[in-house]
Every structure is written in C-alpha cells, then in structure tokens.
C-alpha cells in the first residue's frame, strides 16, 4: 500500500504503526503552521492550480531560499513555510481543510470591513448630532 504525501511516496507496509501516526501528526502540524498564510499567493499560483504546477512553483521557490545556499534567518523561515505549504497543498484532505479555513477568514474580513464602514458612518452621524445639540445649548 502506497500513500503520496507532499512530494514523496510513503509505503505504508514498510512503516510501523507508530511511525505512521508520527507522519500523520507532522502533516497536521504543517496545516496548523501555515493556515494563517495565503499559500496560493506564496506560491504565485491560481487556487485551481493542479499538483504539477504547485510542485513546479515549490521547486522554483525552494531553490531560491534553500538554507544551504542562503543561511539568512528570513530565507530559512520562508523555506520552512514552503515545505509546510507543499505538504498542505498536495494532500487533498488538507488542501480542502485549508481552503475552508481560508474562505471563512476572507468572509470574516469582508464582514469586518463592512461593519467598520457602518461604524464610521454611525460615529460621524453621532458627532454631527452632538455638535448640533451643543450649538443649540450655546444659543440658549
């Protein structure tokens, strides 16, 4: 039995159950580490990109920020983000979970922006009303 995880094959028959559990936990952690990032923007790909273009983009980006070539702290962090991102985007279940999380965040962001606009309008009306009320008090 073979499972494809990220960019490598895992032959389940050759792994004891504890190692399979560790692999599963590592994948789950990858999703947790990158769920706040826009992975499609990170890879400069379309959301509907196929696995081949995702891997192509990963290889291109990972070469440019590999820790062996660029030991800079920022590039090392970017490389680790890319490694986690490729795992999330190439495992269908995690990609689906990531997309659901990202969609919910985008909806919340849009809703918050709309509420902020409404709050600003309300605040402006309130200031105008208070200013009118204060002017009337001064005249009286």
Short mmCIF file of N, CA, C and O in Angstrom, two decimals:
data_model
loop_
_atom_site.label_atom_id
_atom_site.label_comp_id
_atom_site.label_asym_id
_atom_site.label_seq_id
_atom_site.Cartn_x
_atom_site.Cartn_y
_atom_site.Cartn_z
N UNK A 1 0.86 -1.17 0.00
CA UNK A 1 0.00 0.00 0.00
C UNK A 1 0.90 1.23 0.00
O UNK A 1 1.80 1.34 0.81
N UNK A 2 0.65 2.17 -0.91
CA UNK A 2 1.47 3.36 -1.03
C UNK A 2 0.60 4.60 -0.90
O UNK A 2 -0.47 4.68 -1.46
N UNK A 3 1.09 5.56 -0.14
CA UNK A 3 0.41 6.84 0.03
C UNK A 3 1.37 7.92 -0.43
O UNK A 3 2.56 7.87 -0.16
N UNK A 4 0.83 8.89 -1.16
CA UNK A 4 1.65 10.00 -1.61
C UNK A 4 1.46 11.16 -0.65
O UNK A 4 0.35 11.64 -0.46
N UNK A 5 2.52 11.58 -0.03
CA UNK A 5 2.49 12.70 0.89
C UNK A 5 3.47 13.74 0.37
O UNK A 5 4.65 13.44 0.19
N UNK A 6 2.95 14.95 0.14
CA UNK A 6 3.74 16.04 -0.40
C UNK A 6 4.40 15.57 -1.68
O UNK A 6 3.73 15.15 -2.60
N UNK A 7 5.70 15.58 -1.72
CA UNK A 7 6.40 15.25 -2.95
C UNK A 7 7.15 13.93 -2.83
O UNK A 7 8.11 13.68 -3.52
N UNK A 8 6.71 13.06 -1.94
CA UNK A 8 7.38 11.78 -1.78
C UNK A 8 6.36 10.67 -1.53
O UNK A 8 5.26 10.91 -1.07
N UNK A 9 6.77 9.46 -1.84
CA UNK A 9 5.91 8.30 -1.61
C UNK A 9 6.17 7.77 -0.21
O UNK A 9 7.29 7.78 0.28
N UNK A 10 5.12 7.28 0.41
CA UNK A 10 5.27 6.59 1.69
C UNK A 10 4.66 5.21 1.50
O UNK A 10 3.48 5.09 1.20
N UNK A 11 5.48 4.20 1.66
CA UNK A 11 4.99 2.83 1.57
C UNK A 11 4.54 2.40 2.96
O UNK A 11 5.36 2.19 3.85
N UNK A 12 3.24 2.32 3.13
CA UNK A 12 2.69 2.05 4.45
C UNK A 12 3.10 0.70 5.01
O UNK A 12 3.23 0.53 6.21
N UNK A 13 3.32 -0.25 4.15
CA UNK A 13 3.68 -1.58 4.61
C UNK A 13 5.03 -1.56 5.32
O UNK A 13 5.24 -2.29 6.28
N UNK A 14 5.92 -0.67 4.90
CA UNK A 14 7.26 -0.67 5.47
C UNK A 14 7.37 0.15 6.77
O UNK A 14 8.42 0.22 7.36
N UNK A 15 6.27 0.77 7.21
CA UNK A 15 6.31 1.59 8.43
C UNK A 15 5.52 0.94 9.55
O UNK A 15 4.41 0.49 9.35
N UNK A 16 6.08 0.94 10.74
CA UNK A 16 5.30 0.51 11.91
C UNK A 16 4.20 1.53 12.18
O UNK A 16 4.29 2.68 11.76
N UNK A 17 3.20 1.14 12.90
CA UNK A 17 2.04 1.99 13.15
C UNK A 17 2.42 3.28 13.86
O UNK A 17 1.87 4.34 13.59
N UNK A 18 3.39 3.25 14.76
CA UNK A 18 3.78 4.46 15.48
C UNK A 18 4.38 5.49 14.54
O UNK A 18 4.14 6.69 14.66
N UNK A 19 5.16 5.04 13.55
CA UNK A 19 5.73 5.97 12.59
C UNK A 19 4.65 6.57 11.69
O UNK A 19 4.71 7.74 11.32
N UNK A 20 3.65 5.77 11.34
CA UNK A 20 2.54 6.29 10.55
C UNK A 20 1.80 7.37 11.32
O UNK A 20 1.41 8.39 10.76
N UNK A 21 1.63 7.15 12.61
CA UNK A 21 0.98 8.15 13.44
C UNK A 21 1.80 9.44 13.49
O UNK A 21 1.27 10.54 13.42
N UNK A 22 3.13 9.30 13.60
CA UNK A 22 4.01 10.47 13.62
C UNK A 22 3.92 11.24 12.30
O UNK A 22 3.89 12.47 12.29
N UNK A 23 3.86 10.52 11.18
CA UNK A 23 3.74 11.16 9.86
C UNK A 23 2.43 11.93 9.79
O UNK A 23 2.38 13.08 9.36
N UNK A 24 1.36 11.30 10.26
CA UNK A 24 0.05 11.96 10.28
C UNK A 24 0.10 13.23 11.12
O UNK A 24 -0.40 14.27 10.74
N UNK A 25 0.72 13.15 12.30
CA UNK A 25 0.82 14.31 13.19
C UNK A 25 1.64 15.43 12.56
O UNK A 25 1.32 16.60 12.71
N UNK A 26 2.71 15.07 11.85
CA UNK A 26 3.53 16.08 11.19
C UNK A 26 2.72 16.81 10.12
O UNK A 26 2.82 18.02 9.97
N UNK A 27 1.92 16.06 9.37
CA UNK A 27 1.08 16.70 8.36
C UNK A 27 0.06 17.63 9.00
O UNK A 27 -0.19 18.73 8.52
N UNK A 28 -0.53 17.20 10.09
CA UNK A 28 -1.50 18.02 10.81
C UNK A 28 -0.83 19.29 11.31
O UNK A 28 -1.40 20.37 11.24
N UNK A 29 0.40 19.17 11.78
CA UNK A 29 1.15 20.34 12.26
C UNK A 29 1.46 21.28 11.11
O UNK A 29 1.46 22.49 11.27
N UNK A 30 1.73 20.74 9.93
CA UNK A 30 2.00 21.59 8.76
C UNK A 30 0.81 22.49 8.49
O UNK A 30 0.97 23.68 8.23
N UNK A 31 -0.38 21.93 8.56
CA UNK A 31 -1.60 22.71 8.34
C UNK A 31 -1.73 23.80 9.40
O UNK A 31 -2.04 24.94 9.10
N UNK A 32 -1.45 23.44 10.65
CA UNK A 32 -1.55 24.42 11.73
C UNK A 32 -0.55 25.56 11.55
O UNK A 32 -0.85 26.70 11.84
N UNK A 33 0.65 25.23 11.06
CA UNK A 33 1.68 26.27 10.92
C UNK A 33 1.43 27.22 9.77
O UNK A 33 1.93 28.35 9.79
N UNK A 34 0.69 26.80 8.75
CA UNK A 34 0.52 27.66 7.58
C UNK A 34 -0.91 28.13 7.35
O UNK A 34 -1.18 28.81 6.38
N UNK A 35 -1.83 27.82 8.24
CA UNK A 35 -3.22 28.17 7.98
C UNK A 35 -3.46 29.69 7.99
O UNK A 35 -4.45 30.15 7.46
N UNK A 36 -2.53 30.45 8.55
CA UNK A 36 -2.67 31.92 8.55
C UNK A 36 -2.07 32.56 7.30
O UNK A 36 -2.24 33.75 7.08
N UNK A 37 -1.39 31.77 6.47
CA UNK A 37 -0.74 32.29 5.27
C UNK A 37 -1.61 32.09 4.03
O UNK A 37 -2.38 31.13 3.96
N UNK A 38 -1.46 32.97 3.06
CA UNK A 38 -2.10 32.78 1.76
C UNK A 38 -1.14 31.95 0.92
O UNK A 38 -0.22 32.48 0.30
N UNK A 39 -1.34 30.64 0.93
CA UNK A 39 -0.41 29.73 0.26
C UNK A 39 -0.39 29.92 -1.25
O UNK A 39 0.65 29.76 -1.89
N UNK A 40 -1.52 30.27 -1.82
CA UNK A 40 -1.58 30.46 -3.27
C UNK A 40 -0.77 31.69 -3.67
O UNK A 40 -0.09 31.70 -4.69
N UNK A 41 -0.83 32.71 -2.85
CA UNK A 41 -0.04 33.91 -3.10
C UNK A 41 1.44 33.61 -2.87
O UNK A 41 2.30 34.09 -3.62
N UNK A 42 1.74 32.83 -1.85
CA UNK A 42 3.11 32.44 -1.54
C UNK A 42 3.74 31.72 -2.73
O UNK A 42 4.88 31.99 -3.10
N UNK A 43 2.98 30.83 -3.35
CA UNK A 43 3.47 30.07 -4.50
C UNK A 43 3.25 30.79 -5.83
O UNK A 43 3.67 30.30 -6.87
N UNK A 44 2.54 31.91 -5.79
CA UNK A 44 2.20 32.66 -7.02
C UNK A 44 1.47 31.77 -8.01
O UNK A 44 1.81 31.70 -9.19
N UNK A 45 0.46 31.08 -7.51
CA UNK A 45 -0.33 30.18 -8.35
C UNK A 45 -1.81 30.49 -8.16
O UNK A 45 -2.21 31.13 -7.19
N UNK A 46 -2.60 29.99 -9.10
CA UNK A 46 -4.05 30.11 -9.03
C UNK A 46 -4.58 29.08 -8.04
O UNK A 46 -3.98 28.02 -7.85
N UNK A 47 -5.70 29.39 -7.44
CA UNK A 47 -6.29 28.48 -6.46
C UNK A 47 -6.66 27.12 -7.08
O UNK A 47 -6.66 26.10 -6.41
N UNK A 48 -6.97 27.13 -8.36
CA UNK A 48 -7.35 25.88 -9.04
C UNK A 48 -6.15 25.20 -9.71
O UNK A 48 -6.35 24.32 -10.55
N UNK A 49 -4.95 25.58 -9.35
CA UNK A 49 -3.75 25.00 -9.97
C UNK A 49 -3.67 23.51 -9.69
O UNK A 49 -4.06 23.03 -8.62
N UNK A 50 -3.16 22.79 -10.67
CA UNK A 50 -3.01 21.35 -10.49
C UNK A 50 -1.73 21.06 -9.70
O UNK A 50 -0.91 21.93 -9.46
N UNK A 51 -1.59 19.80 -9.29
CA UNK A 51 -0.47 19.41 -8.44
C UNK A 51 0.87 19.63 -9.14
O UNK A 51 1.85 20.01 -8.49
N UNK A 52 0.90 19.42 -10.43
CA UNK A 52 2.14 19.60 -11.18
C UNK A 52 2.63 21.05 -11.11
O UNK A 52 3.82 21.30 -10.86
N UNK A 53 1.74 22.01 -11.29
CA UNK A 53 2.15 23.42 -11.24
C UNK A 53 2.48 23.84 -9.81
O UNK A 53 3.34 24.70 -9.59
N UNK A 54 1.83 23.25 -8.82
CA UNK A 54 2.15 23.53 -7.42
C UNK A 54 3.57 23.08 -7.12
O UNK A 54 4.37 23.82 -6.55
N UNK A 55 3.90 21.86 -7.54
CA UNK A 55 5.24 21.33 -7.30
C UNK A 55 6.30 22.11 -8.07
O UNK A 55 7.39 22.35 -7.56
N UNK A 56 5.97 22.52 -9.29
CA UNK A 56 6.90 23.31 -10.09
C UNK A 56 7.22 24.63 -9.39
O UNK A 56 8.38 25.04 -9.28
N UNK A 57 6.20 25.27 -8.91
CA UNK A 57 6.38 26.53 -8.20
C UNK A 57 7.18 26.32 -6.91
O UNK A 57 8.05 27.12 -6.57
N UNK A 58 6.89 25.23 -6.21
CA UNK A 58 7.63 24.92 -4.98
C UNK A 58 9.11 24.74 -5.27
O UNK A 58 9.97 25.30 -4.58
N UNK A 59 9.43 23.96 -6.31
CA UNK A 59 10.84 23.72 -6.63
C UNK A 59 11.55 25.02 -6.97
O UNK A 59 12.68 25.26 -6.54
N UNK A 60 10.89 25.86 -7.75
CA UNK A 60 11.48 27.14 -8.15
C UNK A 60 11.75 28.01 -6.92
O UNK A 60 12.85 28.57 -6.77
N UNK A 61 10.75 28.13 -6.05
CA UNK A 61 10.92 28.97 -4.86
C UNK A 61 11.89 28.38 -3.85
O UNK A 61 12.67 29.11 -3.23
N UNK A 62 11.85 27.07 -3.68
CA UNK A 62 12.71 26.45 -2.67
C UNK A 62 14.19 26.56 -3.06
O UNK A 62 15.04 26.66 -2.18
N UNK A 63 14.47 26.55 -4.35
CA UNK A 63 15.87 26.74 -4.79
C UNK A 63 16.36 28.14 -4.42
O UNK A 63 17.53 28.31 -4.06
N UNK A 64 15.48 29.11 -4.52
CA UNK A 64 15.90 30.49 -4.26
C UNK A 64 16.07 30.81 -2.77
O UNK A 64 16.68 31.81 -2.42
N UNK A 65 15.52 29.96 -1.91
CA UNK A 65 15.64 30.25 -0.47
C UNK A 65 16.11 29.05 0.34
O UNK A 65 15.83 28.96 1.53
N UNK A 66 16.83 28.15 -0.29
CA UNK A 66 17.30 26.96 0.42
C UNK A 66 18.33 27.37 1.48
O UNK A 66 19.22 28.16 1.21
N UNK A 67 18.22 26.83 2.68
CA UNK A 67 19.13 27.21 3.77
C UNK A 67 20.62 26.94 3.48
O UNK A 67 21.47 27.64 3.99
N UNK A 68 20.91 25.95 2.64
CA UNK A 68 22.30 25.68 2.31
C UNK A 68 22.91 26.78 1.44
O UNK A 68 24.10 27.05 1.51
N UNK A 69 22.08 27.40 0.64
CA UNK A 69 22.56 28.47 -0.25
C UNK A 69 22.43 29.85 0.38
O UNK A 69 23.22 30.74 0.11
N UNK A 70 21.39 30.03 1.19
CA UNK A 70 21.11 31.32 1.82
C UNK A 70 20.84 31.10 3.30
O UNK A 70 19.70 30.87 3.69
N UNK A 71 21.86 31.18 4.14
CA UNK A 71 21.66 30.90 5.57
C UNK A 71 20.97 32.03 6.34
O UNK A 71 20.81 31.94 7.55
N UNK A 72 20.52 33.05 5.65
CA UNK A 72 19.81 34.17 6.28
C UNK A 72 18.57 33.65 7.01
O UNK A 72 17.87 32.76 6.53
N UNK A 73 18.29 34.22 8.18
CA UNK A 73 17.17 33.75 9.02
C UNK A 73 15.83 33.85 8.29
O UNK A 73 15.00 32.94 8.37
N UNK A 74 15.61 34.94 7.57
CA UNK A 74 14.33 35.12 6.86
C UNK A 74 14.13 34.09 5.76
O UNK A 74 13.03 33.57 5.58
N UNK A 75 15.18 33.79 5.02
CA UNK A 75 15.05 32.81 3.94
C UNK A 75 14.87 31.40 4.49
O UNK A 75 14.16 30.60 3.89
N UNK A 76 15.50 31.12 5.63
CA UNK A 76 15.31 29.80 6.25
C UNK A 76 13.85 29.65 6.69
O UNK A 76 13.23 28.61 6.47
N UNK A 77 13.30 30.70 7.28
CA UNK A 77 11.90 30.67 7.70
C UNK A 77 10.97 30.50 6.49
O UNK A 77 10.02 29.72 6.53
N UNK A 78 11.28 31.22 5.41
CA UNK A 78 10.48 31.09 4.19
C UNK A 78 10.56 29.67 3.64
O UNK A 78 9.55 29.10 3.21
N UNK A 79 11.75 29.07 3.68
CA UNK A 79 11.91 27.71 3.21
C UNK A 79 11.05 26.74 4.02
O UNK A 79 10.40 25.85 3.46
N UNK A 80 11.03 26.92 5.33
CA UNK A 80 10.20 26.04 6.18
C UNK A 80 8.71 26.26 5.89
O UNK A 80 7.93 25.30 5.87
N UNK A 81 8.32 27.49 5.64
CA UNK A 81 6.92 27.77 5.27
C UNK A 81 6.58 27.09 3.95
O UNK A 81 5.50 26.51 3.80
N UNK A 82 7.50 27.15 3.00
CA UNK A 82 7.26 26.49 1.71
C UNK A 82 7.14 24.98 1.88
O UNK A 82 6.29 24.35 1.24
N UNK A 83 7.98 24.41 2.74
CA UNK A 83 7.92 22.96 2.97
C UNK A 83 6.59 22.55 3.58
O UNK A 83 5.99 21.55 3.19
N UNK A 84 6.12 23.34 4.55
CA UNK A 84 4.82 23.05 5.15
C UNK A 84 3.70 23.27 4.13
O UNK A 84 2.75 22.49 4.05
N UNK A 85 3.83 24.32 3.34
CA UNK A 85 2.78 24.65 2.36
C UNK A 85 2.65 23.57 1.30
O UNK A 85 1.53 23.23 0.90
N UNK A 86 3.76 23.03 0.83
CA UNK A 86 3.69 21.99 -0.21
C UNK A 86 2.99 20.75 0.34
O UNK A 86 2.23 20.09 -0.37
N UNK A 87 3.21 20.46 1.61
CA UNK A 87 2.54 19.31 2.21
C UNK A 87 1.03 19.54 2.28
O UNK A 87 0.25 18.65 1.99
N UNK A 88 0.64 20.75 2.64
CA UNK A 88 -0.78 21.06 2.76
C UNK A 88 -1.46 21.06 1.39
O UNK A 88 -2.54 20.51 1.21
N UNK A 89 -0.81 21.66 0.40
CA UNK A 89 -1.45 21.80 -0.91
C UNK A 89 -1.44 20.52 -1.75
O UNK A 89 -2.18 20.42 -2.72
N UNK A 90 -0.62 19.56 -1.39
CA UNK A 90 -0.58 18.34 -2.19
C UNK A 90 -1.35 17.18 -1.57
O UNK A 90 -1.52 16.16 -2.22
N UNK A 91 -1.80 17.33 -0.35
CA UNK A 91 -2.66 16.31 0.28
C UNK A 91 -4.09 16.83 0.18
O UNK A 91 -4.42 17.87 0.74
N UNK A 92 -4.93 16.13 -0.56
CA UNK A 92 -6.27 16.63 -0.87
C UNK A 92 -7.08 17.02 0.36
O UNK A 92 -7.74 18.05 0.38
N UNK A 93 -7.04 16.18 1.37
CA UNK A 93 -7.83 16.45 2.58
C UNK A 93 -7.36 17.75 3.24
O UNK A 93 -8.18 18.58 3.65
N UNK A 94 -6.06 17.94 3.34
CA UNK A 94 -5.53 19.15 3.98
C UNK A 94 -5.74 20.39 3.12
O UNK A 94 -5.98 21.47 3.64
N UNK A 95 -5.67 20.21 1.81
CA UNK A 95 -5.94 21.33 0.91
C UNK A 95 -7.39 21.77 1.07
O UNK A 95 -7.69 22.96 1.14
N UNK A 96 -8.28 20.80 1.15
CA UNK A 96 -9.70 21.11 1.34
C UNK A 96 -9.92 21.83 2.66
O UNK A 96 -10.63 22.84 2.72
N UNK A 97 -9.31 21.33 3.74
CA UNK A 97 -9.42 21.98 5.05
C UNK A 97 -8.85 23.39 5.01
O UNK A 97 -9.44 24.33 5.55
N UNK A 98 -7.68 23.54 4.38
CA UNK A 98 -7.05 24.85 4.27
C UNK A 98 -7.96 25.82 3.51
O UNK A 98 -8.16 26.96 3.93
N UNK A 99 -8.52 25.36 2.39
CA UNK A 99 -9.40 26.21 1.59
C UNK A 99 -10.63 26.65 2.40
O UNK A 99 -11.06 27.80 2.30
N UNK A 100 -11.18 25.74 3.18
CA UNK A 100 -12.34 26.09 4.01
C UNK A 100 -11.96 27.14 5.06
O UNK A 100 -12.69 28.10 5.27
N UNK A 101 -10.81 26.94 5.69
CA UNK A 101 -10.35 27.90 6.69
C UNK A 101 -10.11 29.26 6.04
O UNK A 101 -10.53 30.30 6.56
N UNK A 102 -9.45 29.24 4.88
CA UNK A 102 -9.11 30.50 4.21
C UNK A 102 -10.38 31.23 3.74
O UNK A 102 -10.47 32.45 3.86
N UNK A 103 -11.34 30.48 3.21
CA UNK A 103 -12.61 31.09 2.77
C UNK A 103 -13.33 31.75 3.95
O UNK A 103 -13.85 32.85 3.83
N UNK A 104 -13.35 31.05 5.07
CA UNK A 104 -14.01 31.60 6.26
C UNK A 104 -13.31 32.88 6.73
O UNK A 104 -13.97 33.85 7.11
N UNK A 105 -11.98 32.89 6.67
CA UNK A 105 -11.24 34.09 7.07
C UNK A 105 -11.53 35.25 6.13
O UNK A 105 -11.67 36.40 6.58
N UNK A 106 -11.63 34.97 4.85
CA UNK A 106 -11.91 36.03 3.88
C UNK A 106 -13.31 36.60 4.10
O UNK A 106 -13.51 37.81 4.03
N UNK A 107 -14.28 35.72 4.35
CA UNK A 107 -15.65 36.19 4.63
C UNK A 107 -15.69 37.04 5.88
O UNK A 107 -16.35 38.08 5.93
N UNK A 108 -14.96 36.62 6.92
CA UNK A 108 -14.92 37.39 8.15
C UNK A 108 -14.26 38.75 7.91
O UNK A 108 -14.74 39.77 8.41
N UNK A 109 -13.21 38.77 7.12
CA UNK A 109 -12.52 40.02 6.82
C UNK A 109 -13.46 40.98 6.09
O UNK A 109 -13.54 42.17 6.43
N UNK A 110 -14.19 40.47 5.09
CA UNK A 110 -15.15 41.31 4.35
C UNK A 110 -16.25 41.82 5.27
O UNK A 110 -16.65 42.98 5.19
N UNK A 111 -16.75 40.94 6.13
CA UNK A 111 -17.81 41.33 7.07
C UNK A 111 -17.30 42.40 8.03
O UNK A 111 -18.00 43.38 8.31
N UNK A 112 -16.08 42.23 8.54
CA UNK A 112 -15.50 43.22 9.44
C UNK A 112 -15.30 44.56 8.76
O UNK A 112 -15.54 45.62 9.36
N UNK A 113 -14.87 44.53 7.50
CA UNK A 113 -14.69 45.78 6.75
C UNK A 113 -16.03 46.50 6.58
O UNK A 113 -16.11 47.72 6.72
N UNK A 114 -17.07 45.73 6.28
CA UNK A 114 -18.40 46.31 6.12
C UNK A 114 -18.88 46.90 7.45
O UNK A 114 -19.42 48.01 7.49
N UNK A 115 -18.66 46.17 8.54
CA UNK A 115 -19.04 46.68 9.86
C UNK A 115 -18.25 47.94 10.21
O UNK A 115 -18.80 48.87 10.78
N UNK A 116 -16.97 47.97 9.86
CA UNK A 116 -16.16 49.15 10.12
C UNK A 116 -16.70 50.37 9.38
O UNK A 116 -16.74 51.47 9.93
N UNK A 117 -17.11 50.18 8.14
CA UNK A 117 -17.71 51.28 7.38
C UNK A 117 -18.98 51.77 8.05
O UNK A 117 -19.20 52.98 8.19
N UNK A 118 -19.83 50.82 8.46
CA UNK A 118 -21.07 51.18 9.14
C UNK A 118 -20.79 51.90 10.46
O UNK A 118 -21.48 52.86 10.82
N UNK A 119 -19.78 51.43 11.20
CA UNK A 119 -19.42 52.08 12.47
C UNK A 119 -18.94 53.51 12.23
O UNK A 119 -19.26 54.41 13.01
N UNK A 120 -18.14 53.70 11.20
CA UNK A 120 -17.65 55.05 10.88
C UNK A 120 -18.80 55.98 10.54
O UNK A 120 -18.84 57.13 11.00
N UNK A 121 -19.74 55.50 9.72
CA UNK A 121 -20.91 56.31 9.37
C UNK A 121 -21.71 56.66 10.63
O UNK A 121 -22.11 57.81 10.83
N UNK A 122 -21.93 55.68 11.48
CA UNK A 122 -22.68 55.90 12.72
C UNK A 122 -21.96 56.91 13.61
O UNK A 122 -22.57 57.81 14.19
N UNK A 123 -20.66 56.77 13.72
CA UNK A 123 -19.85 57.67 14.54
C UNK A 123 -19.92 59.10 14.01
O UNK A 123 -20.04 60.05 14.79
N UNK A 124 -19.85 59.26 12.69
CA UNK A 124 -19.94 60.59 12.09
C UNK A 124 -21.31 61.22 12.36
O UNK A 124 -21.40 62.40 12.70
N UNK A 125 -22.38 60.42 12.20
CA UNK A 125 -23.73 60.93 12.47
C UNK A 125 -23.87 61.35 13.93
O UNK A 125 -24.46 62.37 14.25
N UNK A 126 -23.30 60.54 14.81
CA UNK A 126 -23.35 60.84 16.24
C UNK A 126 -22.62 62.15 16.55
O UNK A 126 -23.12 62.98 17.31
N UNK A 127 -21.46 62.35 15.95
CA UNK A 127 -20.70 63.59 16.15
C UNK A 127 -21.49 64.79 15.64
O UNK A 127 -21.53 65.85 16.30
N UNK A 128 -22.13 64.63 14.48
CA UNK A 128 -22.93 65.73 13.93
C UNK A 128 -24.10 66.06 14.84
O UNK A 128 -24.40 67.23 15.10
N UNK A 129 -24.76 65.03 15.34
CA UNK A 129 -25.89 65.23 16.24
C UNK A 129 -25.42 65.91 17.52
O UNK A 129 -26.08 66.83 18.02
N UNK A 130 -24.30 65.46 18.08
CA UNK A 130 -23.77 66.08 19.29
C UNK A 130 -23.38 67.54 19.04
O UNK A 130 -23.61 68.41 19.89
N UNK A 131 -22.77 67.79 17.88
CA UNK A 131 -22.39 69.16 17.55
C UNK A 131 -23.62 70.05 17.44
O UNK A 131 -23.63 71.18 17.95
N UNK A 132 -24.67 69.56 16.79
CA UNK A 132 -25.93 70.32 16.70
C UNK A 132 -26.51 70.57 18.08
O UNK A 132 -26.96 71.68 18.39
N UNK A 133 -26.51 69.55 18.91
CA UNK A 133 -27.05 69.67 20.26
C UNK A 133 -26.24 70.68 21.07
O UNK A 133 -26.81 71.51 21.79
N UNK A 134 -24.93 70.64 20.96
CA UNK A 134 -24.06 71.58 21.67
C UNK A 134 -24.28 73.02 21.18
O UNK A 134 -24.28 73.95 21.97
N UNK A 135 -24.46 73.18 19.86
CA UNK A 135 -24.72 74.51 19.30
C UNK A 135 -26.04 75.08 19.84
O UNK A 135 -26.14 76.27 20.17
N UNK A 136 -27.07 74.24 19.93
CA UNK A 136 -28.37 74.67 20.46
C UNK A 136 -28.25 75.09 21.91
O UNK A 136 -28.88 76.05 22.35
N UNK A 137 -27.46 74.35 22.70
CA UNK A 137 -27.27 74.69 24.11
C UNK A 137 -26.55 76.02 24.26
O UNK A 137 -26.85 76.81 25.15
N UNK A 138 -25.57 76.28 23.39
CA UNK A 138 -24.82 77.53 23.46
C UNK A 138 -25.70 78.72 23.08
O UNK A 138 -25.56 79.81 23.63
N UNK A 139 -26.62 78.53 22.14
CA UNK A 139 -27.52 79.59 21.69
C UNK A 139 -28.56 79.92 22.77
O UNK A 139 -29.04 81.04 22.85
N UNK A 140 -28.90 78.95 23.58
CA UNK A 140 -29.96 79.14 24.57
C UNK A 140 -29.51 79.82 25.83
O UNK A 140 -28.64 80.36 26.17
#
